[in-house]
Amino acid sequence: QNQKLYYGTNYSNYFNEYDPQTGALRTIGRLEPGGAQSMVIGDDNAIYIGTCCTGLLYRYDPRTDVFEPAADPDPNGGGYQYSYTIGADNRYTFVALGQNPWYLGVYDRQARTAQLYFKDDRDVGYGGVNKGTDGYWYYWYYGRSPASGGRFHYRLVNGVPVEVTTGSVPTMVQSYGSVQNVHLMDGFTSSSVYGYEFNADDSFPDSSNSGRARVDWRRIGDTNWRTTEMTGLNVTPVSLQRAILNSGKLWISTSGYNPLLEFDPATGRTTRIGYPRLSNYDLLLDGNDLYLAGYPAMAMRYRMDQPWTLTPSNFSFNPTTPTSNPYQIPPHVGKYYYYSAKGADGFIYFAIHHERDSTGGDLGWYDPRTGNYGNLREPFINDDTRDLDAILGGTKILYSSSSGAGRLFVIDPATKSVERVITVPNGVRSQIVEVEPGIVVGAGLSGDKQSSYIYRINVSTGEFQYMNRLPAGGKVFGSNISYSHQRIVLGPDGYVWIFVGDSLYRINPADGALQKILDTPSRSLIFYNGDLYLYGVKELQRIRGILTSSGDISGDGSVSAYDAGLALEQGRGALEAAHIAQQAVS
């Protein structure tokens, strides 16, 4: 009502006020932890914010300029919970909590108490909160079980859900993703609802443009564009997710919906390649093509011999008529594309995790030459993905399971079928790497999550050649890197490099013997030109000259010089920030 714009951010987690009349920008508070997931104007004209991944609720009253601390409708909701949609009448705040299960939280702002509904029903379908034209708020969800498929509605009366028949449900005037929450980058919805068109190609603020965001807009039919611009927006560094080598440069994807970067080790310069528009977990280089895998259902092909043209204006999900570079490719199944590999048949394979509307794993594939695609679902419904690797020259695809008994699936690309299933002792759910043709080293936590193991297996015979327990109390891959971003690395010395707890080890793949290299917080690894790069947090770090040309540890062979996590000080290298963190992204 005061004609000001309020918005929340993720990653930097700010709640802000913008005055279109004066251009003034003000930060009101922080949304900790998690950042904004949903916002709504309540019946009391206050602004309500639901957070991402925590389910917390905030309230801001523009009339009094009071920003209230978070309320938690479900303190036992776990560490991965969204406030997907919210609503508020003059006393109660309603939040559709998700995602597994979906249920309703009602927070009484007067009594400062919370009540949960439907949590014990274990709803597996999507749920939401909306405002009806009759003045009531409603909670609805799809399906009480996977087979029901029905949509159920509840009118929220005095903070209590009262079931109503489908025929008596009014038109909704508050709807996530439509009408009052139109996304500027959704050109079709914004034009059909408001009669305006937007160009948001320059709307991403980061440190390379000093936190500037610009949106051009005009009424449909007008010739001239108008511009709204904000400068000095708060930006914070984001984590570095995945790194690969490309022509002597490190190409690095960043967390969330943030950009793909190029780091030049020779000059220390970081360049922004572009924003993929989706959240990237894996990178696969194939000649002049780069494949990006991630969320939601992200499989993208980037032709690197052509300019990056993907912007909010031309993002396309139609692979037959791509309007941008990179562009989305099939198979469009599941939700999270965690890992990718190339088979000897030239196909690109994706290990996929299902969530929200389904569970378990999946194997998808795409043929770059023809555009044909497919997936293999049934064997993996109870065996979610933990890793994917092409072995024996790509004539076999090895899928590692993160659930069930911790199994390895050997897939024949020629027939797109599973030809062998190997159960890993101790239920180890493992990251995998081929160290010799058909010989794989795997590492991971045991099924009871009490111990970490490394093993060697002949995939062709199913014979385990050793199964070694890692140092007691040492969690494989450490604690800083989430499981979807962990990778086991085969170094240029022929050894396996891996973190155990907060220590870096190299492991002889022949017998599993460990050599401790460095005490330092766990991160992801990549070698280049004799140097070791550490990433996965908000800085890229480098140990110069860690290996000699013969593959030995540089210097006199002693590892004691790495003591206490310090870099070697005897001419053998130093941990150094590569300044990639200065490519901070909002």
XYZ file of C-alpha atoms in Angstrom:
586
model
C 0.000 0.000 0.000
C 2.979 2.347 0.397
C 3.858 1.739 -3.284
C 7.234 0.241 -2.445
C 8.642 -3.057 -3.617
C 9.797 -5.719 -1.143
C 11.867 -8.725 -2.080
C 13.938 -11.456 -0.476
C 17.040 -13.184 -1.775
C 18.621 -16.596 -1.529
C 22.321 -17.256 -0.811
C 22.872 -13.722 0.510
C 19.605 -14.045 2.512
C 18.603 -10.381 2.580
C 15.127 -8.871 2.879
C 15.021 -5.524 1.068
C 12.880 -2.499 0.284
C 13.030 -0.600 -3.015
C 11.316 2.726 -3.694
C 10.547 3.016 -7.445
C 9.898 6.757 -7.076
C 13.284 7.666 -5.626
C 15.438 4.657 -6.527
C 16.334 4.229 -2.842
C 17.341 0.719 -1.810
C 17.295 -0.388 1.824
C 18.182 -3.675 3.499
C 15.676 -4.384 6.265
C 17.041 -7.614 7.720
C 18.497 -11.080 7.195
C 16.548 -14.271 6.559
C 18.709 -16.771 8.386
C 19.240 -19.490 7.567
C 18.147 -20.262 4.036
C 16.858 -17.101 2.382
C 13.458 -16.347 0.874
C 11.397 -19.133 -0.662
C 7.951 -17.514 -0.717
C 6.380 -14.158 0.172
C 2.827 -12.928 0.526
C 0.908 -9.875 1.729
C -1.358 -11.009 4.564
C -4.879 -9.882 5.342
C -3.363 -7.463 7.886
C -1.264 -5.844 5.085
C 1.971 -7.089 6.632
C 4.486 -9.014 4.552
C 5.128 -12.667 5.372
C 8.240 -14.512 4.236
C 8.803 -18.279 4.221
C 12.372 -19.531 4.025
C 14.096 -22.099 1.894
C 15.192 -25.423 3.399
C 14.261 -24.522 6.996
C 10.510 -23.822 6.957
C 10.901 -20.670 9.083
C 8.475 -17.743 8.938
C 9.260 -14.022 9.155
C 6.924 -11.005 9.330
C 7.502 -7.386 8.371
C 5.000 -4.557 8.916
C 5.703 -1.606 6.569
C 3.501 0.675 8.672
C 5.592 0.279 11.829
C 8.876 -0.777 10.159
C 9.047 -3.766 12.519
C 10.837 -6.865 11.228
C 9.976 -9.785 13.518
C 12.384 -12.648 14.207
C 11.709 -16.069 12.799
C 8.950 -18.353 14.005
C 9.367 -22.090 13.481
C 6.071 -23.901 12.827
C 7.796 -27.278 13.158
C 11.055 -27.441 15.167
C 11.216 -31.162 14.319
C 10.852 -30.598 10.593
C 14.397 -31.632 9.770
C 17.152 -29.881 7.873
C 15.649 -29.981 4.391
C 12.255 -28.333 4.521
C 10.701 -25.621 2.395
C 8.037 -23.040 3.131
C 6.700 -23.491 -0.372
C 3.606 -21.316 -0.118
C 2.284 -19.234 2.737
C -0.741 -17.178 3.688
C -1.864 -15.092 6.636
C -5.180 -13.825 7.992
C -5.447 -11.392 10.898
C -4.237 -13.918 13.467
C -2.772 -17.049 11.888
C 0.051 -17.691 9.443
C -0.378 -20.743 7.202
C 2.536 -22.525 5.560
C 2.594 -25.496 3.189
C 5.627 -27.409 4.396
C 7.421 -29.869 2.176
C 8.715 -31.857 0.558
C 8.670 -35.336 1.997
C 6.120 -35.435 3.487
C 3.867 -32.509 2.585
C 1.796 -31.076 5.420
C 0.306 -27.900 6.856
C 1.753 -25.715 9.600
C -0.438 -23.119 11.345
C 1.261 -20.503 13.507
C -0.871 -18.539 15.971
C 0.747 -15.099 16.137
C -1.300 -14.079 19.172
C -0.541 -17.127 21.329
C 2.859 -17.693 19.654
C 2.142 -21.393 19.280
C 2.157 -23.730 16.294
C -0.100 -26.581 15.250
C 0.685 -29.179 12.559
C -1.846 -30.984 10.385
C -1.487 -34.034 8.115
C 2.159 -34.692 8.960
C 1.445 -38.239 10.099
C -0.449 -38.927 6.860
C 2.868 -38.881 4.979
C 1.401 -37.108 1.963
C 3.577 -37.611 -1.089
C 1.843 -35.224 -3.473
C 2.428 -31.493 -3.739
C 0.601 -29.196 -1.291
C -0.065 -25.468 -1.251
C -1.768 -22.513 0.457
C -3.954 -20.105 -1.564
C -6.428 -17.276 -1.008
C -9.951 -17.782 -2.330
C -12.266 -15.143 -3.788
C -14.594 -15.840 -0.854
C -12.014 -14.298 1.509
C -10.847 -17.562 3.083
C -7.408 -19.107 2.853
C -7.228 -22.719 1.629
C -4.820 -25.618 1.939
C -4.786 -28.225 -0.796
C -2.632 -31.167 -1.839
C -2.449 -33.817 -4.524
C -2.889 -37.378 -3.364
C -2.830 -38.915 0.081
C -0.971 -41.872 -1.403
C 0.940 -42.497 -4.626
C -2.091 -44.219 -6.108
C -4.845 -41.802 -5.083
C -3.983 -38.943 -7.407
C -6.889 -36.889 -6.079
C -6.847 -33.245 -5.039
C -8.111 -32.450 -1.532
C -9.099 -28.991 -0.265
C -9.422 -27.529 3.237
C -10.856 -24.129 4.162
C -8.820 -22.574 6.979
C -11.286 -21.342 9.578
C -10.013 -19.860 12.864
C -6.685 -21.555 12.219
C -8.237 -25.003 11.662
C -8.451 -26.849 8.298
C -12.020 -27.871 7.412
C -12.366 -30.209 4.435
C -14.558 -28.985 1.586
C -15.743 -30.683 -1.565
C -14.040 -29.863 -4.846
C -17.232 -28.350 -6.212
C -17.422 -25.783 -3.399
C -13.874 -24.478 -3.804
C -13.845 -20.881 -5.084
C -11.458 -19.360 -7.593
C -8.053 -18.683 -6.098
C -6.665 -15.156 -6.230
C -3.291 -15.916 -4.615
C -1.371 -18.570 -6.488
C 2.282 -19.569 -6.425
C 3.791 -18.812 -9.812
C 0.853 -16.938 -11.304
C -1.232 -13.754 -11.049
C 0.272 -11.967 -8.026
C 3.610 -13.782 -8.221
C 4.457 -13.477 -11.902
C 8.118 -14.135 -12.628
C 9.633 -11.437 -14.815
C 11.515 -14.089 -16.760
C 8.305 -15.905 -17.659
C 7.450 -13.796 -20.673
C 4.262 -15.660 -21.559
C 2.660 -15.384 -18.125
C 3.642 -11.769 -17.555
C 2.312 -10.716 -20.953
C -0.943 -12.663 -20.658
C -1.657 -11.538 -17.079
C -0.436 -7.946 -17.076
C -0.162 -6.976 -20.746
C 3.510 -6.087 -20.381
C 6.652 -7.661 -21.755
C 9.981 -7.696 -19.954
C 13.640 -8.047 -20.855
C 15.484 -9.331 -17.810
C 18.712 -10.322 -19.586
C 20.743 -7.898 -17.463
C 18.987 -8.617 -14.188
C 21.662 -10.724 -12.470
C 23.729 -8.702 -9.981
C 27.221 -9.931 -9.113
C 30.614 -8.523 -8.275
C 31.611 -8.183 -11.922
C 28.947 -5.506 -12.396
C 29.202 -4.021 -8.874
C 25.831 -5.392 -7.799
C 23.765 -3.812 -10.574
C 20.448 -5.214 -11.833
C 18.390 -3.856 -14.713
C 14.997 -4.775 -16.167
C 13.564 -3.258 -19.346
C 9.792 -3.272 -19.775
C 7.032 -1.947 -21.968
C 3.346 -2.380 -22.572
C 2.665 -4.820 -25.392
C 2.331 -2.820 -28.611
C 4.528 0.054 -27.463
C 7.752 0.798 -29.324
C 9.934 2.271 -26.609
C 11.302 0.360 -23.632
C 11.386 1.752 -20.116
C 14.072 0.790 -17.620
C 14.145 0.010 -13.939
C 17.633 -0.277 -12.493
C 19.090 -0.954 -9.052
C 22.720 -0.461 -8.115
C 24.709 -1.397 -5.053
C 22.791 -4.603 -4.380
C 24.240 -6.839 -1.688
C 26.156 -9.757 -3.155
C 28.020 -12.498 -1.309
C 30.423 -15.204 -2.481
C 28.912 -18.558 -3.370
C 30.398 -22.048 -3.233
C 32.278 -23.613 -6.121
C 30.538 -26.854 -7.020
C 32.292 -28.675 -9.850
C 35.553 -28.108 -11.713
C 36.912 -29.595 -14.944
C 39.916 -28.859 -17.159
C 39.292 -27.262 -20.543
C 42.245 -26.196 -22.709
C 44.448 -25.264 -19.784
C 41.689 -23.435 -17.916
C 39.529 -24.496 -14.994
C 35.824 -24.330 -15.766
C 33.904 -24.155 -12.510
C 30.189 -24.238 -11.816
C 28.872 -22.412 -8.754
C 26.168 -23.241 -6.240
C 22.480 -22.705 -6.824
C 21.407 -20.856 -9.970
C 24.700 -19.030 -10.264
C 27.149 -18.737 -13.158
C 29.648 -20.936 -14.906
C 33.146 -19.453 -14.508
C 36.516 -19.839 -16.186
C 39.703 -19.517 -14.143
C 43.044 -19.082 -15.889
C 45.841 -20.543 -13.698
C 48.473 -18.642 -15.670
C 47.049 -15.177 -15.044
C 44.794 -15.688 -12.036
C 41.927 -14.113 -13.975
C 38.342 -15.237 -13.517
C 35.806 -14.776 -16.315
C 32.066 -15.300 -16.161
C 30.994 -17.584 -19.027
C 27.267 -17.311 -18.423
C 24.267 -18.131 -16.284
C 22.815 -21.598 -17.046
C 19.483 -20.524 -15.468
C 19.401 -23.857 -13.603
C 21.426 -25.348 -10.741
C 24.489 -27.247 -11.970
C 25.987 -30.345 -10.278
C 28.170 -31.972 -12.935
C 30.154 -30.995 -16.032
C 31.136 -33.339 -18.861
C 33.452 -32.308 -21.691
C 32.954 -34.003 -25.075
C 34.993 -32.390 -27.847
C 33.453 -28.999 -28.578
C 30.426 -29.790 -26.419
C 30.024 -29.243 -22.688
C 27.177 -31.054 -20.937
C 25.744 -29.603 -17.741
C 23.738 -31.764 -15.363
C 21.778 -30.526 -12.372
C 18.421 -29.375 -11.030
C 15.558 -29.266 -11.825
C 15.834 -32.054 -14.421
C 18.788 -30.141 -15.839
C 20.524 -31.627 -18.854
C 22.018 -28.949 -21.078
C 24.296 -28.957 -24.126
C 26.700 -26.077 -24.668
C 28.406 -25.818 -28.061
C 31.655 -24.180 -26.987
C 32.695 -23.247 -30.545
C 29.703 -20.891 -30.610
C 28.928 -17.882 -28.362
C 26.984 -18.277 -25.122
C 23.563 -16.800 -25.939
C 21.375 -18.202 -23.152
C 19.482 -15.395 -21.420
C 16.178 -15.181 -19.559
C 14.561 -14.050 -22.815
C 15.385 -17.114 -24.918
C 15.528 -20.000 -22.447
C 13.968 -23.022 -24.147
C 12.999 -26.515 -23.041
C 12.365 -27.636 -26.627
C 15.479 -29.530 -27.810
C 14.192 -29.839 -31.371
C 14.150 -26.060 -31.872
C 16.749 -24.655 -29.471
C 16.666 -20.897 -29.232
C 19.817 -20.504 -27.171
C 23.280 -21.853 -26.562
C 23.405 -23.785 -24.258
C 19.995 -25.420 -24.496
C 18.015 -28.021 -22.599
C 18.137 -31.619 -23.857
C 16.144 -34.764 -22.920
C 15.369 -37.133 -21.252
C 13.314 -34.859 -18.883
C 12.686 -37.499 -16.189
C 13.289 -37.250 -12.447
C 14.365 -34.135 -10.601
C 18.137 -34.115 -9.852
C 20.775 -34.997 -12.485
C 23.770 -35.637 -10.247
C 26.298 -37.440 -12.476
C 27.104 -37.839 -16.166
C 29.321 -40.077 -18.323
C 29.945 -40.781 -22.016
C 29.568 -44.285 -23.430
C 31.479 -45.891 -26.285
C 28.275 -45.588 -28.321
C 28.629 -41.795 -28.232
C 25.593 -41.394 -25.944
C 25.676 -39.129 -22.885
C 24.395 -40.895 -19.759
C 22.909 -39.273 -16.661
C 22.441 -40.731 -13.167
C 19.177 -39.256 -11.921
C 17.508 -38.888 -8.534
C 13.694 -38.741 -8.259
C 12.042 -36.562 -5.628
C 8.715 -34.988 -4.584
C 6.409 -36.882 -6.937
C 8.468 -40.096 -6.967
C 11.496 -41.688 -5.338
C 14.585 -43.695 -6.210
C 17.070 -43.520 -9.036
C 17.096 -43.576 -12.820
C 19.520 -43.829 -15.724
C 18.878 -41.514 -18.668
C 20.653 -41.136 -22.009
C 20.871 -38.760 -24.945
C 22.310 -39.240 -28.436
C 23.971 -35.968 -29.581
C 23.927 -37.078 -33.226
C 20.215 -37.816 -33.550
C 18.601 -36.245 -30.472
C 17.161 -39.636 -29.513
C 16.871 -40.327 -25.805
C 15.516 -42.753 -23.232
C 15.835 -43.953 -19.669
C 16.009 -47.091 -17.551
C 13.872 -46.736 -14.442
C 12.752 -50.075 -13.052
C 16.073 -51.483 -11.744
C 16.808 -48.300 -9.802
C 13.537 -47.527 -8.017
C 15.014 -48.926 -4.800
C 18.622 -48.057 -5.650
C 19.117 -44.327 -5.768
C 22.206 -42.894 -7.452
C 25.579 -42.366 -5.750
C 27.909 -42.142 -8.764
C 28.252 -42.947 -12.462
C 31.355 -43.836 -14.476
C 32.177 -45.046 -17.971
C 34.631 -47.975 -17.791
C 36.421 -50.290 -20.240
C 36.603 -47.508 -22.780
C 32.943 -46.685 -22.326
C 31.796 -50.165 -23.367
C 30.288 -50.446 -19.888
C 28.549 -47.893 -17.690
C 28.911 -48.413 -13.948
C 26.081 -47.073 -11.746
C 26.723 -46.905 -8.007
C 23.769 -47.001 -5.621
C 23.278 -44.739 -2.603
C 20.468 -46.797 -1.091
C 19.495 -50.417 -0.692
C 22.502 -52.635 -0.031
C 25.048 -50.337 -1.656
C 25.182 -52.008 -5.049
C 27.038 -51.564 -8.331
C 25.115 -51.979 -11.595
C 27.069 -52.852 -14.742
C 25.149 -51.551 -17.760
C 25.740 -52.496 -21.405
C 25.304 -49.376 -23.567
C 24.649 -51.517 -26.633
C 21.486 -53.022 -25.150
C 20.731 -50.337 -22.525
C 20.288 -53.099 -19.953
C 21.816 -54.200 -16.649
C 24.062 -57.194 -17.195
C 25.485 -57.575 -13.695
C 24.595 -56.430 -10.163
C 27.337 -56.470 -7.528
C 26.602 -56.077 -3.824
C 29.326 -54.192 -1.965
C 30.259 -55.667 1.446
C 29.287 -53.669 4.522
C 26.606 -51.901 2.497
C 29.118 -49.296 1.305
C 27.518 -46.580 -0.867
C 30.476 -45.567 -2.933
C 32.055 -43.026 -5.174
C 33.935 -44.900 -7.903
C 36.899 -44.436 -10.263
C 38.502 -46.783 -12.795
C 42.226 -47.217 -12.026
C 42.961 -49.894 -14.668
C 40.752 -51.275 -17.448
C 37.823 -52.917 -15.657
C 39.430 -52.389 -12.239
C 37.565 -49.918 -10.040
C 38.366 -48.376 -6.680
C 35.394 -47.312 -4.594
C 35.103 -45.397 -1.322
C 32.199 -44.517 0.919
C 30.343 -44.899 4.171
C 29.036 -48.251 5.353
C 25.321 -48.910 5.377
C 25.104 -48.108 9.095
C 27.108 -44.879 8.480
C 29.497 -45.811 11.283
C 32.604 -46.622 9.240
C 34.299 -45.633 5.984
C 35.840 -48.100 3.552
C 37.901 -48.164 0.393
C 37.870 -51.214 -1.872
C 39.136 -52.524 -5.205
C 37.020 -54.664 -7.504
C 37.330 -56.385 -10.853
C 34.032 -55.344 -12.403
C 34.182 -58.046 -15.094
C 34.307 -60.862 -12.515
C 32.748 -59.196 -9.476
C 35.824 -60.131 -7.407
C 36.701 -57.787 -4.538
C 40.492 -57.650 -4.281
C 40.503 -55.796 -0.962
C 38.088 -54.022 1.384
C 39.975 -51.745 3.791
C 38.487 -49.783 6.625
C 39.663 -46.192 6.693
C 41.054 -44.602 9.893
C 38.608 -44.812 12.780
C 36.528 -41.675 13.227
C 37.449 -40.401 9.783
C 34.451 -39.787 7.557
C 35.260 -40.363 3.925
C 35.121 -37.078 1.942
C 34.991 -35.164 5.226
C 32.080 -32.972 6.246
C 32.320 -29.837 4.099
C 31.141 -31.241 0.758
C 27.603 -32.568 0.268
C 27.331 -36.084 -1.124
C 26.119 -34.911 -4.527
C 29.336 -32.937 -5.079
C 31.860 -35.452 -3.776
C 34.243 -37.078 -6.240
C 36.984 -39.679 -5.849
C 40.018 -38.510 -7.853
C 42.686 -40.520 -9.696
C 45.798 -38.356 -9.624
C 48.424 -38.044 -12.355
C 50.671 -40.182 -10.114
C 48.284 -43.141 -10.509
C 47.191 -42.875 -6.867
C 43.677 -42.273 -5.574
C 43.349 -38.943 -3.752
C 40.632 -38.472 -1.191
C 39.761 -36.688 2.034
C 39.201 -38.717 5.196
C 37.842 -36.411 7.854
C 39.816 -33.177 7.676
C 42.906 -34.794 6.210
C 43.986 -35.314 2.618
C 45.309 -38.767 1.734
C 46.669 -40.439 -1.333
C 45.957 -44.139 -1.590
C 47.867 -46.799 -3.476
C 45.187 -48.421 -5.645
C 47.128 -51.717 -5.709
C 46.717 -52.489 -2.008
C 44.778 -49.575 -0.461
C 47.775 -48.342 1.564
C 47.245 -44.792 2.846
C 49.678 -41.880 2.888
C 48.617 -38.781 4.761
C 49.412 -35.596 2.841
C 47.834 -32.650 4.579
C 45.602 -31.710 7.514
C 43.097 -29.212 6.154
C 39.288 -28.920 5.952
C 37.873 -31.263 3.330
C 37.185 -30.001 -0.175
C 36.952 -31.261 -3.733
C 40.116 -31.874 -5.762
C 41.477 -31.350 -9.260
C 45.054 -31.597 -10.567
C 46.616 -29.411 -13.251
C 50.182 -28.945 -14.385
C 51.723 -30.386 -11.219
C 49.514 -28.302 -8.936
C 46.592 -29.457 -6.807
C 43.499 -27.247 -6.623
C 41.047 -27.461 -3.720
C 37.493 -26.176 -4.132
C 33.943 -26.795 -2.926
C 33.767 -23.830 -0.561
C 33.821 -20.129 -1.455
C 37.493 -20.030 -2.405
C 39.662 -21.866 -4.872
C 42.970 -22.804 -3.278
C 46.130 -24.177 -4.828
C 49.103 -26.238 -3.654
C 51.890 -25.517 -6.105
C 54.194 -28.291 -7.283
C 52.764 -30.992 -5.056
C 54.045 -33.718 -7.403
C 57.341 -34.139 -9.188
C 57.476 -35.160 -12.843
C 57.943 -38.769 -11.692
C 54.698 -38.666 -9.737
C 56.359 -38.603 -6.328
C 55.470 -36.132 -3.595
C 57.751 -33.134 -4.120
C 60.623 -32.394 -1.770
C 62.301 -35.017 0.365
C 59.242 -37.272 0.528
C 58.437 -36.361 4.118
C 54.823 -35.523 4.837
C 55.494 -33.955 8.218
C 56.025 -30.573 6.567
C 52.262 -30.499 5.937
C 51.617 -30.610 9.675
C 48.712 -28.615 11.179
C 47.183 -27.952 7.784
C 49.871 -25.431 6.813
C 51.294 -25.232 3.322
C 54.788 -26.482 2.657
C 57.283 -23.743 3.441
C 60.468 -25.312 2.063
C 60.010 -24.314 -1.545
C 57.493 -27.063 -2.216
C 54.386 -24.967 -2.632
C 51.858 -22.945 -0.712
C 48.139 -22.869 -0.273
C 46.997 -19.714 -1.960
C 43.655 -18.136 -2.655
C 43.062 -17.954 -6.388
C 40.729 -15.008 -5.870
C 37.903 -16.759 -7.625
C 35.781 -15.952 -4.599
C 35.779 -12.342 -5.742
C 33.354 -13.417 -8.436
C 30.703 -13.058 -5.760
C 27.200 -13.750 -6.961
C 23.933 -12.589 -5.476
